Every structure is written in structure tokens, then in C-alpha cells.
Amino acid sequence: TLATRISRERLSLASAVDVMMQMLSAIAAIHARDLLLRDLRPQNVFLAHRRGCRPLLKILDFGLARLAPLDRVQSEWDEMRKVHGAKDGVGSTTIPYYLSPERTRGELGIEPASDLFVAAVILYEALAGERPFEAPTFSAVVSQVCQGNPVPLHERRSDVSPELSAFIARALSPHPRARPASARDMQDELRAIFEGRRRHRASDHATEATAHAHGE
């Protein structure tokens, strides 16, 4: 699972962007059928390894039509914490970290922007090695999610550009309309930022090579 991969090490920028581009393609396909993921978590994202190829991302075990009441989720979370202590990688203990703000408010009109918020949470975690919203209690986690003010990603990882950090921060906005309009739009923005960064680095390397050739 992606959760297992992240627990071992942070993903490189290229790997994280590849995973997210595949995830957004899957989300776009689901949304095109007027369905929502609702239970998107790294534990439900699988990386199928193929010889000589990049891992193929698959999303499994998500509830398309089920939207469990938040009080039931909290009850299960509390029970799991009693059994497993502070370990939060088991069953329902992971759920609150991957709830959108509108989902925590129990809003019935959950829209595709909710899935995009959770995708941004996963991208942040893949790059930082830490979740954007962490707290010791269920209510405190929910409060952080609703505030939508995590530590800027570039402060946790120096090779993340301010542009990418700002993009993820916007996708983590507590206001659905402030996020990218669709999974496809989110893909396009992410691709433009990543490819722009690669072109900038290539230009810098070319300039350095030219300066070296002229003995500067």
C-alpha cells in the first residue's frame, strides 16, 4: 500500500507526482460516473509493481455509496485507540486524518472537491513524511482539518518549491470553491508546476555548464 511505502521513506518529488497523477486520473474516472470515493486513504491505495515499469496505482476498498455518520466513525476510532493505543495505522484509526472539512461538518451535499482535498492530504504526506493534520484526539484532528492551516510544505521539505507548496495549500483549503475545480484541473496545475520546475533546473544546469566551459 501507499501507506506502507510512505512509512518507510518520503517519496521523491518525481515519484510523488507520478502517484498523484495516477490517483487523480482514477478520481476523475469515478467522478465522471457521478460517484465519490469518500474513503480515500493511503491504506486503500495500492502500488502494483511491474518488472521494468513504474508502479501501477490501484484504489481499492472505498465506499462509493456509503457515508458513515461521523459519530460512528469517532466511536470506532475511540475503541481502536483503546485496543491499539497511540498506534493509528490500524482500521478506523486512520479515518479522521483523511476527512475533508465538509465531511467533518456532516454536510449532506458532499461534492467532488471533498475527494480532491483528501488527495492533497495524501500528496502532502507522501512528500513530507508527515500528515498535514495531526493531533492526539479525534476532536482535535477534526478541528485542525476544519481550520485548514497546516505547516507549509516547503518548510518541512527544502526541495519543495514555493509554487508546489502554495498549490497544495490551496487544495487543502477549508473552502471547497477555493480548491481546484476538478481532478483534471488539479492534474493540469500539478503537471505545469512540476514541468516548469524541471525546465528551470535544466536551464540552471545549462547556464552552469556554459560558465564552466568559459572558465567563469
mmCIF file of C-alpha atoms in Angstrom:
data_model
loop_
_atom_site.group_PDB
_atom_site.id
_atom_site.type_symbol
_atom_site.label_atom_id
_atom_site.label_comp_id
_atom_site.label_asym_id
_atom_site.label_seq_id
_atom_site.Cartn_x
_atom_site.Cartn_y
_atom_site.Cartn_z
ATOM 1 C CA THR A 1 0.000 0.000 0.000
ATOM 2 C CA LEU A 2 0.985 3.611 -0.341
ATOM 3 C CA ALA A 3 0.784 3.828 3.462
ATOM 4 C CA THR A 4 3.467 1.147 3.784
ATOM 5 C CA ARG A 5 5.644 2.887 1.219
ATOM 6 C CA ILE A 6 5.368 6.252 2.984
ATOM 7 C CA SER A 7 6.094 4.654 6.370
ATOM 8 C CA ARG A 8 9.490 3.547 5.030
ATOM 9 C CA GLU A 9 10.542 6.829 3.433
ATOM 10 C CA ARG A 10 9.306 10.047 1.916
ATOM 11 C CA LEU A 11 8.685 9.820 -1.798
ATOM 12 C CA SER A 12 10.880 11.700 -4.229
ATOM 13 C CA LEU A 13 9.240 14.612 -5.989
ATOM 14 C CA ALA A 14 9.030 12.652 -9.245
ATOM 15 C CA SER A 15 7.542 9.572 -7.557
ATOM 16 C CA ALA A 16 5.027 11.597 -5.548
ATOM 17 C CA VAL A 17 3.873 13.495 -8.635
ATOM 18 C CA ASP A 18 3.578 10.239 -10.612
ATOM 19 C CA VAL A 19 1.486 8.650 -7.853
ATOM 20 C CA MET A 20 -0.718 11.729 -7.613
ATOM 21 C CA MET A 21 -1.225 11.988 -11.374
ATOM 22 C CA GLN A 22 -2.392 8.371 -11.446
ATOM 23 C CA MET A 23 -4.607 8.922 -8.404
ATOM 24 C CA LEU A 24 -6.212 11.976 -9.972
ATOM 25 C CA SER A 25 -6.878 10.007 -13.169
ATOM 26 C CA ALA A 26 -8.709 7.408 -11.094
ATOM 27 C CA ILE A 27 -10.627 10.103 -9.220
ATOM 28 C CA ALA A 28 -11.607 11.776 -12.497
ATOM 29 C CA ALA A 29 -12.940 8.448 -13.818
ATOM 30 C CA ILE A 30 -15.001 7.950 -10.651
ATOM 31 C CA HIS A 31 -16.354 11.497 -10.724
ATOM 32 C CA ALA A 32 -17.278 11.140 -14.402
ATOM 33 C CA ARG A 33 -19.724 8.445 -13.281
ATOM 34 C CA ASP A 34 -21.275 10.789 -10.713
ATOM 35 C CA LEU A 35 -19.724 8.814 -7.853
ATOM 36 C CA LEU A 36 -17.471 9.840 -4.973
ATOM 37 C CA LEU A 37 -14.659 7.962 -3.260
ATOM 38 C CA ARG A 38 -15.400 9.196 0.279
ATOM 39 C CA ASP A 39 -12.942 6.773 1.916
ATOM 40 C CA LEU A 40 -9.704 7.642 0.160
ATOM 41 C CA ARG A 41 -6.690 6.838 2.364
ATOM 42 C CA PRO A 42 -3.099 5.655 1.724
ATOM 43 C CA GLN A 43 -4.182 2.324 3.223
ATOM 44 C CA ASN A 44 -6.627 1.909 0.313
ATOM 45 C CA VAL A 45 -4.123 2.916 -2.373
ATOM 46 C CA PHE A 46 -2.087 0.018 -3.727
ATOM 47 C CA LEU A 47 1.095 0.185 -5.818
ATOM 48 C CA ALA A 48 1.314 -2.803 -8.139
ATOM 49 C CA HIS A 49 4.957 -3.350 -9.074
ATOM 50 C CA ARG A 50 5.794 -4.492 -12.587
ATOM 51 C CA ARG A 51 9.189 -5.503 -13.881
ATOM 52 C CA GLY A 52 10.826 -2.610 -15.713
ATOM 53 C CA CYS A 53 7.834 -0.305 -15.252
ATOM 54 C CA ARG A 54 6.718 2.319 -12.776
ATOM 55 C CA PRO A 55 4.273 1.108 -10.099
ATOM 56 C CA LEU A 56 0.666 0.995 -11.250
ATOM 57 C CA LEU A 57 -1.669 2.675 -8.788
ATOM 58 C CA LYS A 58 -4.935 0.999 -7.838
ATOM 59 C CA ILE A 59 -7.583 2.287 -5.438
ATOM 60 C CA LEU A 60 -9.413 -0.473 -3.582
ATOM 61 C CA ASP A 61 -11.909 -0.840 -0.766
ATOM 62 C CA PHE A 62 -13.660 2.520 -0.975
ATOM 63 C CA GLY A 63 -17.305 3.271 -0.201
ATOM 64 C CA LEU A 64 -18.966 4.762 -3.256
ATOM 65 C CA ALA A 65 -22.458 4.968 -1.846
ATOM 66 C CA ARG A 66 -21.826 4.721 1.883
ATOM 67 C CA LEU A 67 -21.298 7.756 4.062
ATOM 68 C CA ALA A 68 -20.970 6.628 7.672
ATOM 69 C CA PRO A 69 -22.175 9.095 10.342
ATOM 70 C CA LEU A 70 -19.256 10.929 11.904
ATOM 71 C CA ASP A 71 -20.282 9.978 15.432
ATOM 72 C CA ARG A 72 -19.980 6.312 14.468
ATOM 73 C CA VAL A 73 -16.553 6.951 12.968
ATOM 74 C CA GLN A 74 -15.475 8.653 16.206
ATOM 75 C CA SER A 75 -16.831 5.780 18.301
ATOM 76 C CA GLU A 76 -14.888 3.255 16.236
ATOM 77 C CA TRP A 77 -11.793 5.470 16.420
ATOM 78 C CA ASP A 78 -12.001 5.693 20.205
ATOM 79 C CA GLU A 79 -12.430 1.925 20.530
ATOM 80 C CA MET A 80 -9.490 1.194 18.237
ATOM 81 C CA ARG A 81 -7.307 3.614 20.180
ATOM 82 C CA LYS A 82 -8.188 1.794 23.389
ATOM 83 C CA VAL A 83 -7.085 -1.502 21.863
ATOM 84 C CA HIS A 84 -4.038 -0.314 19.948
ATOM 85 C CA GLY A 85 -3.007 2.711 21.999
ATOM 86 C CA ALA A 86 -1.432 5.593 20.112
ATOM 87 C CA LYS A 87 -0.819 3.433 17.043
ATOM 88 C CA ASP A 88 -3.024 4.936 14.368
ATOM 89 C CA GLY A 89 -2.305 2.782 11.345
ATOM 90 C CA VAL A 90 -4.991 0.211 12.074
ATOM 91 C CA GLY A 91 -8.528 0.142 10.726
ATOM 92 C CA SER A 92 -10.698 3.106 11.636
ATOM 93 C CA THR A 93 -7.874 4.899 13.458
ATOM 94 C CA THR A 94 -6.682 6.357 10.147
ATOM 95 C CA ILE A 95 -10.033 7.801 9.068
ATOM 96 C CA PRO A 96 -10.084 11.251 10.756
ATOM 97 C CA TYR A 97 -6.779 12.256 9.161
ATOM 98 C CA TYR A 98 -8.350 11.858 5.713
ATOM 99 C CA LEU A 99 -11.681 13.616 6.192
ATOM 100 C CA SER A 100 -12.480 16.776 4.286
ATOM 101 C CA PRO A 101 -13.735 19.809 6.268
ATOM 102 C CA GLU A 102 -17.203 19.483 4.766
ATOM 103 C CA ARG A 103 -17.260 15.812 5.671
ATOM 104 C CA THR A 104 -16.453 16.635 9.312
ATOM 105 C CA ARG A 105 -19.383 19.029 9.354
ATOM 106 C CA GLY A 106 -21.663 16.226 8.243
ATOM 107 C CA GLU A 107 -22.813 18.160 5.198
ATOM 108 C CA LEU A 108 -25.114 16.104 3.017
ATOM 109 C CA GLY A 109 -24.095 17.804 -0.210
ATOM 110 C CA ILE A 110 -20.593 16.345 -0.355
ATOM 111 C CA GLU A 111 -19.082 17.227 -3.733
ATOM 112 C CA PRO A 112 -16.057 16.087 -5.780
ATOM 113 C CA ALA A 113 -13.970 18.811 -4.091
ATOM 114 C CA SER A 114 -14.026 16.644 -0.976
ATOM 115 C CA ASP A 115 -12.055 13.891 -2.730
ATOM 116 C CA LEU A 116 -9.602 16.479 -4.064
ATOM 117 C CA PHE A 117 -8.953 17.735 -0.539
ATOM 118 C CA VAL A 118 -8.069 14.208 0.611
ATOM 119 C CA ALA A 119 -5.845 13.690 -2.451
ATOM 120 C CA ALA A 120 -3.926 16.819 -1.404
ATOM 121 C CA VAL A 121 -3.605 15.433 2.139
ATOM 122 C CA ILE A 122 -2.044 12.280 0.701
ATOM 123 C CA LEU A 123 0.326 14.239 -1.569
ATOM 124 C CA TYR A 124 1.437 16.354 1.388
ATOM 125 C CA GLU A 125 2.070 13.231 3.473
ATOM 126 C CA ALA A 126 3.945 11.482 0.655
ATOM 127 C CA LEU A 127 6.324 14.436 0.332
ATOM 128 C CA ALA A 128 6.659 15.457 3.980
ATOM 129 C CA GLY A 129 6.580 12.018 5.581
ATOM 130 C CA GLU A 130 4.050 13.527 7.994
ATOM 131 C CA ARG A 131 0.338 14.193 7.746
ATOM 132 C CA PRO A 132 -0.701 17.847 7.431
ATOM 133 C CA PHE A 133 -3.170 17.483 10.295
ATOM 134 C CA GLU A 134 -2.074 15.658 13.454
ATOM 135 C CA ALA A 135 -3.473 15.738 16.985
ATOM 136 C CA PRO A 136 -3.903 13.331 19.927
ATOM 137 C CA THR A 137 -7.709 13.332 19.988
ATOM 138 C CA PHE A 138 -10.430 12.877 17.389
ATOM 139 C CA SER A 139 -11.963 16.297 18.037
ATOM 140 C CA ALA A 140 -8.561 17.996 17.819
ATOM 141 C CA VAL A 141 -7.844 16.353 14.459
ATOM 142 C CA VAL A 142 -11.241 17.459 13.172
ATOM 143 C CA SER A 143 -10.574 20.990 14.414
ATOM 144 C CA GLN A 144 -7.261 21.136 12.531
ATOM 145 C CA VAL A 145 -8.879 19.813 9.354
ATOM 146 C CA CYS A 146 -11.582 22.481 9.529
ATOM 147 C CA GLN A 147 -9.052 25.265 10.100
ATOM 148 C CA GLY A 148 -7.056 24.147 7.063
ATOM 149 C CA ASN A 149 -3.809 25.757 8.155
ATOM 150 C CA PRO A 150 -1.046 23.117 8.102
ATOM 151 C CA VAL A 151 2.668 23.878 8.251
ATOM 152 C CA PRO A 152 3.631 24.974 4.710
ATOM 153 C CA LEU A 153 5.123 22.000 2.910
ATOM 154 C CA HIS A 154 8.263 23.840 1.810
ATOM 155 C CA GLU A 155 9.064 24.420 5.498
ATOM 156 C CA ARG A 156 9.117 20.665 6.071
ATOM 157 C CA ARG A 157 10.985 19.803 2.892
ATOM 158 C CA SER A 158 13.514 22.151 1.352
ATOM 159 C CA ASP A 159 13.366 20.813 -2.222
ATOM 160 C CA VAL A 160 9.639 21.563 -2.494
ATOM 161 C CA SER A 161 9.180 24.792 -4.426
ATOM 162 C CA PRO A 162 7.024 27.632 -3.078
ATOM 163 C CA GLU A 163 4.765 27.128 -6.118
ATOM 164 C CA LEU A 164 4.116 23.475 -5.293
ATOM 165 C CA SER A 165 3.700 24.310 -1.608
ATOM 166 C CA ALA A 166 1.144 27.015 -2.446
ATOM 167 C CA PHE A 167 -0.709 24.676 -4.808
ATOM 168 C CA ILE A 168 -1.082 22.025 -2.089
ATOM 169 C CA ALA A 169 -2.089 24.657 0.472
ATOM 170 C CA ARG A 170 -4.865 25.830 -1.855
ATOM 171 C CA ALA A 171 -6.060 22.261 -2.393
ATOM 172 C CA LEU A 172 -6.180 21.926 1.410
ATOM 173 C CA SER A 173 -8.398 24.975 1.779
ATOM 174 C CA PRO A 174 -11.368 24.523 4.136
ATOM 175 C CA HIS A 175 -13.455 26.199 1.434
ATOM 176 C CA PRO A 176 -14.324 23.766 -1.412
ATOM 177 C CA ARG A 177 -14.609 26.541 -4.017
ATOM 178 C CA ALA A 178 -11.016 27.615 -3.340
ATOM 179 C CA ARG A 179 -9.668 24.215 -4.396
ATOM 180 C CA PRO A 180 -9.054 23.133 -7.998
ATOM 181 C CA ALA A 181 -12.331 22.853 -9.895
ATOM 182 C CA SER A 182 -11.907 19.193 -10.846
ATOM 183 C CA ALA A 183 -9.485 16.281 -10.751
ATOM 184 C CA ARG A 184 -8.464 17.092 -14.332
ATOM 185 C CA ASP A 185 -7.782 20.722 -13.439
ATOM 186 C CA MET A 186 -5.754 19.583 -10.427
ATOM 187 C CA GLN A 187 -3.723 17.323 -12.740
ATOM 188 C CA ASP A 188 -3.088 20.141 -15.180
ATOM 189 C CA GLU A 189 -1.922 22.507 -12.427
ATOM 190 C CA LEU A 190 0.339 19.900 -10.859
ATOM 191 C CA ARG A 191 1.832 18.974 -14.235
ATOM 192 C CA ALA A 192 2.518 22.616 -15.088
ATOM 193 C CA ILE A 193 4.246 23.240 -11.756
ATOM 194 C CA PHE A 194 6.378 20.095 -11.931
ATOM 195 C CA GLU A 195 7.356 20.502 -15.586
ATOM 196 C CA GLY A 196 8.093 24.194 -15.028
ATOM 197 C CA ARG A 197 10.415 23.247 -12.184
ATOM 198 C CA ARG A 198 12.215 20.692 -14.375
ATOM 199 C CA ARG A 199 12.684 23.240 -17.156
ATOM 200 C CA HIS A 200 14.031 25.753 -14.644
ATOM 201 C CA ARG A 201 16.530 23.226 -13.289
ATOM 202 C CA ALA A 202 17.577 22.241 -16.816
ATOM 203 C CA SER A 203 18.149 25.912 -17.648
ATOM 204 C CA ASP A 204 20.236 26.360 -14.499
ATOM 205 C CA HIS A 205 22.375 23.327 -15.383
ATOM 206 C CA ALA A 206 22.895 24.624 -18.928
ATOM 207 C CA THR A 207 23.971 28.020 -17.589
ATOM 208 C CA GLU A 208 26.416 26.376 -15.178
ATOM 209 C CA ALA A 209 27.833 24.217 -17.963
ATOM 210 C CA THR A 210 28.331 27.246 -20.219
ATOM 211 C CA ALA A 211 30.015 29.197 -17.441
ATOM 212 C CA HIS A 212 32.312 26.253 -16.706
ATOM 213 C CA ALA A 213 33.215 25.912 -20.386
ATOM 214 C CA HIS A 214 34.249 29.577 -20.483
ATOM 215 C CA GLY A 215 36.246 29.231 -17.289
ATOM 216 C CA GLU A 216 33.996 31.500 -15.240
#
